[in-house]
Short mmCIF file of C-alpha atoms in Angstrom, two decimals:
data_model
loop_
_atom_site.label_atom_id
_atom_site.label_comp_id
_atom_site.label_asym_id
_atom_site.label_seq_id
_atom_site.Cartn_x
_atom_site.Cartn_y
_atom_site.Cartn_z
CA MET A 773 16.54 -86.81 -60.76
CA GLU A 774 14.01 -88.58 -58.52
CA ASN A 775 16.77 -90.32 -56.53
CA ILE A 776 19.08 -87.41 -55.74
CA SER A 777 19.59 -85.72 -52.37
CA ILE A 778 19.83 -81.93 -52.09
CA ALA A 779 21.65 -80.62 -49.00
CA ILE A 780 21.11 -76.98 -48.06
CA ASP A 781 23.22 -75.54 -45.23
CA GLY A 782 23.67 -72.08 -43.79
CA PRO A 783 23.25 -69.90 -40.69
CA ALA A 784 19.95 -68.98 -39.04
CA SER A 785 17.39 -67.19 -41.24
CA SER A 786 19.48 -67.43 -44.40
CA GLY A 787 16.40 -68.75 -46.19
CA LYS A 788 17.17 -72.47 -45.98
CA SER A 789 13.76 -73.75 -44.90
CA THR A 790 11.73 -71.53 -47.23
CA VAL A 791 13.84 -72.45 -50.24
CA ALA A 792 13.98 -76.14 -49.30
CA LYS A 793 10.18 -76.33 -49.06
CA ILE A 794 9.74 -74.76 -52.49
CA LEU A 795 12.32 -77.05 -54.10
CA ALA A 796 10.76 -80.12 -52.48
CA ASN A 797 7.34 -79.09 -53.77
CA ASP A 798 8.60 -78.29 -57.29
CA PHE A 799 10.51 -81.58 -57.61
CA ASN A 800 7.97 -83.64 -55.62
CA PHE A 801 10.68 -84.52 -53.08
CA ILE A 802 10.47 -85.15 -49.34
CA TYR A 803 11.40 -82.13 -47.18
CA VAL A 804 13.25 -82.82 -43.93
CA ASP A 805 13.51 -79.80 -41.59
CA THR A 806 16.49 -80.79 -39.43
CA GLY A 807 16.54 -77.47 -37.58
CA ALA A 808 13.01 -78.14 -36.35
CA MET A 809 14.18 -81.49 -34.99
CA TYR A 810 16.83 -79.84 -32.80
CA ARG A 811 14.35 -77.16 -31.77
CA ALA A 812 11.90 -79.89 -30.80
CA ILE A 813 14.41 -81.49 -28.43
CA THR A 814 15.17 -78.06 -26.96
CA TYR A 815 11.47 -77.41 -26.44
CA LEU A 816 11.07 -80.81 -24.74
CA ALA A 817 14.05 -80.10 -22.49
CA ILE A 818 12.43 -76.86 -21.36
CA LYS A 819 9.03 -78.52 -20.91
CA HIS A 820 10.45 -81.38 -18.84
CA GLN A 821 12.96 -79.16 -16.99
CA ILE A 822 16.01 -81.03 -18.23
CA PRO A 823 19.27 -79.04 -17.98
CA PHE A 824 20.75 -78.14 -21.36
CA SER A 825 24.05 -79.55 -20.10
CA ASP A 826 22.60 -83.03 -19.44
CA GLU A 827 23.67 -84.74 -22.67
CA ALA A 828 22.42 -88.22 -21.77
CA ALA A 829 18.96 -87.04 -20.76
CA LEU A 830 18.64 -84.88 -23.87
CA ALA A 831 19.62 -87.81 -26.10
CA GLU A 832 17.02 -89.94 -24.35
CA LEU A 833 14.33 -87.42 -25.34
CA THR A 834 15.00 -88.22 -29.01
CA LYS A 835 13.98 -91.83 -28.29
CA GLN A 836 11.04 -91.07 -26.02
CA TYR A 837 9.45 -88.49 -28.34
CA PRO A 838 9.87 -89.38 -32.04
CA ILE A 839 9.81 -86.25 -34.21
CA THR A 840 7.63 -86.36 -37.30
CA PHE A 841 6.39 -83.97 -39.99
CA LYS A 842 2.93 -83.75 -41.52
CA GLN A 843 1.60 -81.57 -44.33
CA SER A 844 -1.51 -79.48 -43.73
CA ALA A 845 -3.44 -76.69 -45.43
CA TYR A 846 -1.32 -74.30 -43.36
CA GLY A 847 2.03 -75.80 -44.30
CA GLN A 848 4.22 -78.41 -42.68
CA LEU A 849 3.50 -79.22 -39.03
CA VAL A 850 6.01 -80.54 -36.50
CA PHE A 851 5.11 -83.19 -33.93
CA ALA A 852 6.96 -84.61 -30.91
CA ASP A 853 5.24 -87.93 -30.45
CA ASN A 854 1.55 -86.84 -30.65
CA GLU A 855 2.03 -83.20 -29.61
CA GLU A 856 1.89 -80.56 -32.35
CA ILE A 857 4.70 -78.09 -31.57
CA THR A 858 5.13 -76.10 -34.80
CA GLN A 859 4.76 -72.68 -33.16
CA ALA A 860 6.14 -73.61 -29.74
CA ILE A 861 9.60 -74.43 -31.12
CA ARG A 862 9.93 -70.92 -32.60
CA GLN A 863 9.63 -69.10 -29.27
CA THR A 864 12.49 -67.00 -27.86
CA ASP A 865 13.46 -69.42 -25.08
CA VAL A 866 13.92 -72.25 -27.60
CA THR A 867 15.89 -70.05 -30.00
CA ALA A 868 18.22 -68.96 -27.21
CA ALA A 869 19.04 -72.54 -26.13
CA VAL A 870 18.97 -74.63 -29.31
CA SER A 871 22.66 -74.12 -30.11
CA GLU A 872 23.70 -75.52 -26.72
CA VAL A 873 21.38 -78.50 -27.06
CA SER A 874 22.49 -79.25 -30.63
CA SER A 875 26.16 -79.09 -29.66
CA HIS A 876 25.95 -82.39 -27.75
CA GLY A 877 27.43 -85.32 -29.64
CA LYS A 878 24.88 -87.88 -28.43
CA VAL A 879 21.93 -85.69 -29.42
CA ARG A 880 23.37 -85.12 -32.89
CA GLU A 881 24.18 -88.81 -33.25
CA GLU A 882 20.58 -89.83 -32.61
CA LEU A 883 19.03 -87.18 -34.86
CA VAL A 884 21.57 -87.63 -37.67
CA GLU A 885 20.69 -91.31 -37.84
CA ALA A 886 16.99 -90.43 -38.05
CA GLN A 887 17.73 -87.92 -40.83
CA ARG A 888 19.79 -90.43 -42.81
CA GLN A 889 16.97 -92.95 -42.59
CA LEU A 890 14.61 -90.39 -44.11
CA ALA A 891 17.04 -89.74 -46.97
CA GLN A 892 17.89 -93.37 -47.71
CA LYS A 893 15.86 -93.67 -50.91
CA GLY A 894 16.81 -90.25 -52.27
CA GLY A 895 14.33 -87.73 -53.63
CA VAL A 896 14.90 -85.55 -50.58
CA VAL A 897 15.69 -81.92 -49.76
CA MET A 898 17.28 -81.48 -46.35
CA ASP A 899 18.34 -78.23 -44.72
CA GLY A 900 20.39 -77.53 -41.63
CA ARG A 901 23.92 -76.64 -40.59
CA ASP A 902 25.90 -79.82 -41.21
CA ILE A 903 23.93 -81.64 -43.91
CA GLY A 904 26.55 -81.48 -46.65
CA THR A 905 29.44 -82.17 -44.27
CA THR A 906 28.06 -84.72 -41.79
CA VAL A 907 24.52 -85.93 -42.41
CA LEU A 908 24.62 -86.41 -46.20
CA PRO A 909 28.29 -86.07 -47.21
CA LYS A 910 27.54 -87.85 -50.50
CA ALA A 911 24.59 -85.65 -51.47
CA GLU A 912 24.53 -85.03 -55.22
CA VAL A 913 23.79 -81.31 -54.76
CA LYS A 914 25.12 -79.15 -51.91
CA ILE A 915 24.18 -75.51 -51.37
CA PHE A 916 25.52 -73.14 -48.70
CA LEU A 917 23.28 -70.10 -48.18
CA VAL A 918 24.47 -66.92 -46.46
CA ALA A 919 23.09 -63.40 -45.87
CA SER A 920 23.97 -60.41 -43.70
CA VAL A 921 22.94 -60.48 -40.02
CA GLU A 922 20.81 -57.35 -40.54
CA GLU A 923 18.82 -58.90 -43.37
CA ARG A 924 18.38 -62.21 -41.58
CA ALA A 925 17.07 -60.41 -38.49
CA GLN A 926 14.59 -58.50 -40.68
CA ARG A 927 13.38 -61.77 -42.17
CA ARG A 928 12.89 -63.42 -38.77
CA TYR A 929 11.15 -60.31 -37.39
CA LYS A 930 8.71 -60.24 -40.34
CA GLU A 931 8.13 -63.99 -40.11
CA ASN A 932 7.33 -63.73 -36.39
CA GLN A 933 4.93 -60.82 -36.98
CA GLU A 934 3.04 -62.82 -39.60
CA LYS A 935 2.70 -65.70 -37.13
CA GLY A 936 1.59 -63.41 -34.31
CA ILE A 937 4.82 -63.88 -32.34
CA LYS A 938 5.97 -60.64 -30.69
CA MET A 939 9.74 -60.18 -30.48
CA ASP A 940 12.00 -57.13 -30.30
CA PHE A 941 14.04 -56.61 -33.50
CA GLU A 942 17.31 -55.90 -31.68
CA ALA A 943 16.82 -59.00 -29.53
CA ILE A 944 16.35 -61.08 -32.70
CA LYS A 945 19.46 -59.56 -34.26
CA GLU A 946 21.51 -60.25 -31.13
CA ALA A 947 20.22 -63.83 -30.91
CA ILE A 948 21.12 -64.52 -34.56
CA ALA A 949 24.64 -63.12 -34.18
CA LYS A 950 25.15 -65.16 -31.01
CA ARG A 951 23.90 -68.31 -32.68
CA ASP A 952 26.21 -67.73 -35.67
CA TYR A 953 29.15 -67.70 -33.30
CA LEU A 954 28.04 -70.75 -31.32
CA ASP A 955 27.19 -72.79 -34.41
CA SER A 956 30.49 -72.07 -36.14
CA HIS A 957 32.61 -72.66 -33.01
CA ARG A 958 31.01 -75.77 -31.55
CA GLU A 959 33.16 -78.87 -31.22
CA VAL A 960 30.75 -81.32 -32.86
CA SER A 961 29.76 -80.72 -36.52
CA PRO A 962 30.33 -76.95 -36.63
CA LEU A 963 28.63 -74.78 -39.24
CA VAL A 964 31.04 -74.79 -42.18
CA GLN A 965 30.70 -74.81 -45.93
CA ALA A 966 31.40 -78.21 -47.51
CA ALA A 967 34.29 -78.14 -49.99
CA ASP A 968 31.98 -79.17 -52.83
CA ALA A 969 29.05 -76.90 -51.90
CA GLU A 970 27.91 -73.96 -54.03
CA LEU A 971 27.93 -70.66 -52.08
CA VAL A 972 24.80 -68.53 -52.60
CA ASP A 973 24.63 -65.10 -50.91
CA THR A 974 20.93 -64.32 -50.55
CA THR A 975 21.40 -60.73 -49.33
CA GLY A 976 19.16 -58.53 -51.48
CA MET A 977 17.70 -61.51 -53.33
CA SER A 978 14.04 -62.51 -53.43
CA ILE A 979 13.03 -66.08 -52.61
CA GLU A 980 12.20 -66.61 -56.28
CA GLN A 981 15.69 -65.50 -57.30
CA VAL A 982 17.32 -67.82 -54.78
CA VAL A 983 15.22 -70.79 -55.96
CA THR A 984 16.10 -70.02 -59.57
CA LYS A 985 19.81 -69.84 -58.72
CA ILE A 986 19.73 -73.21 -56.93
CA LYS A 987 17.84 -74.83 -59.80
CA GLU A 988 20.55 -73.54 -62.15
CA VAL A 989 23.14 -75.28 -59.96
CA ILE A 990 21.13 -78.53 -60.01
CA TYR A 991 20.67 -78.48 -63.76
CA SER A 992 24.34 -77.59 -64.34
CA LYS A 993 25.23 -80.90 -62.69
CA GLY A 994 23.27 -82.78 -65.35
CA PHE A 995 20.14 -83.57 -63.35
#
């Protein structure tokens, strides 16, 4: 059990990160937030005024500003080099551009390699959009989470309110629907369910119910 990799994929706000954090804590695994890594590069591109179309320059950012995670009393923090950017990468401008940034092959290549290094020894929970298909194709457990756009927008809206981030609900809903389309239609590593992944529709389910369902899948595989 301590050496397995758990890959959790799905669209924006389907509950991936929340569930992944709980599973990592319960199993004493490492949690790798791949979505935060792409958001970090997007944030850096905005900060340094690099065009989202400049693939080479964006890929260079991944080398200049190593992305790391640290646990704190307030949860997991995200750093780009020495700058703490946990809240900054959740702002509207980053959300609107992250799909374009993450669609570049060179950017994905650099970050995928970093993610694989983190998962080398197993005992890891990783969430994103192409974990089970591209990053960790040999993961022992693969989960694909989905939920309706309406419910996902409600979750993001509530999450932002709790963090003091003010965003219009309809704008959030529109951004999520747009990102769904971009993520599933991009040329490099599109959002798609792996053939051997277990589909879990989280619409109407509590976080506890989703975690229980995933644990059932893990145990059913003999772990």
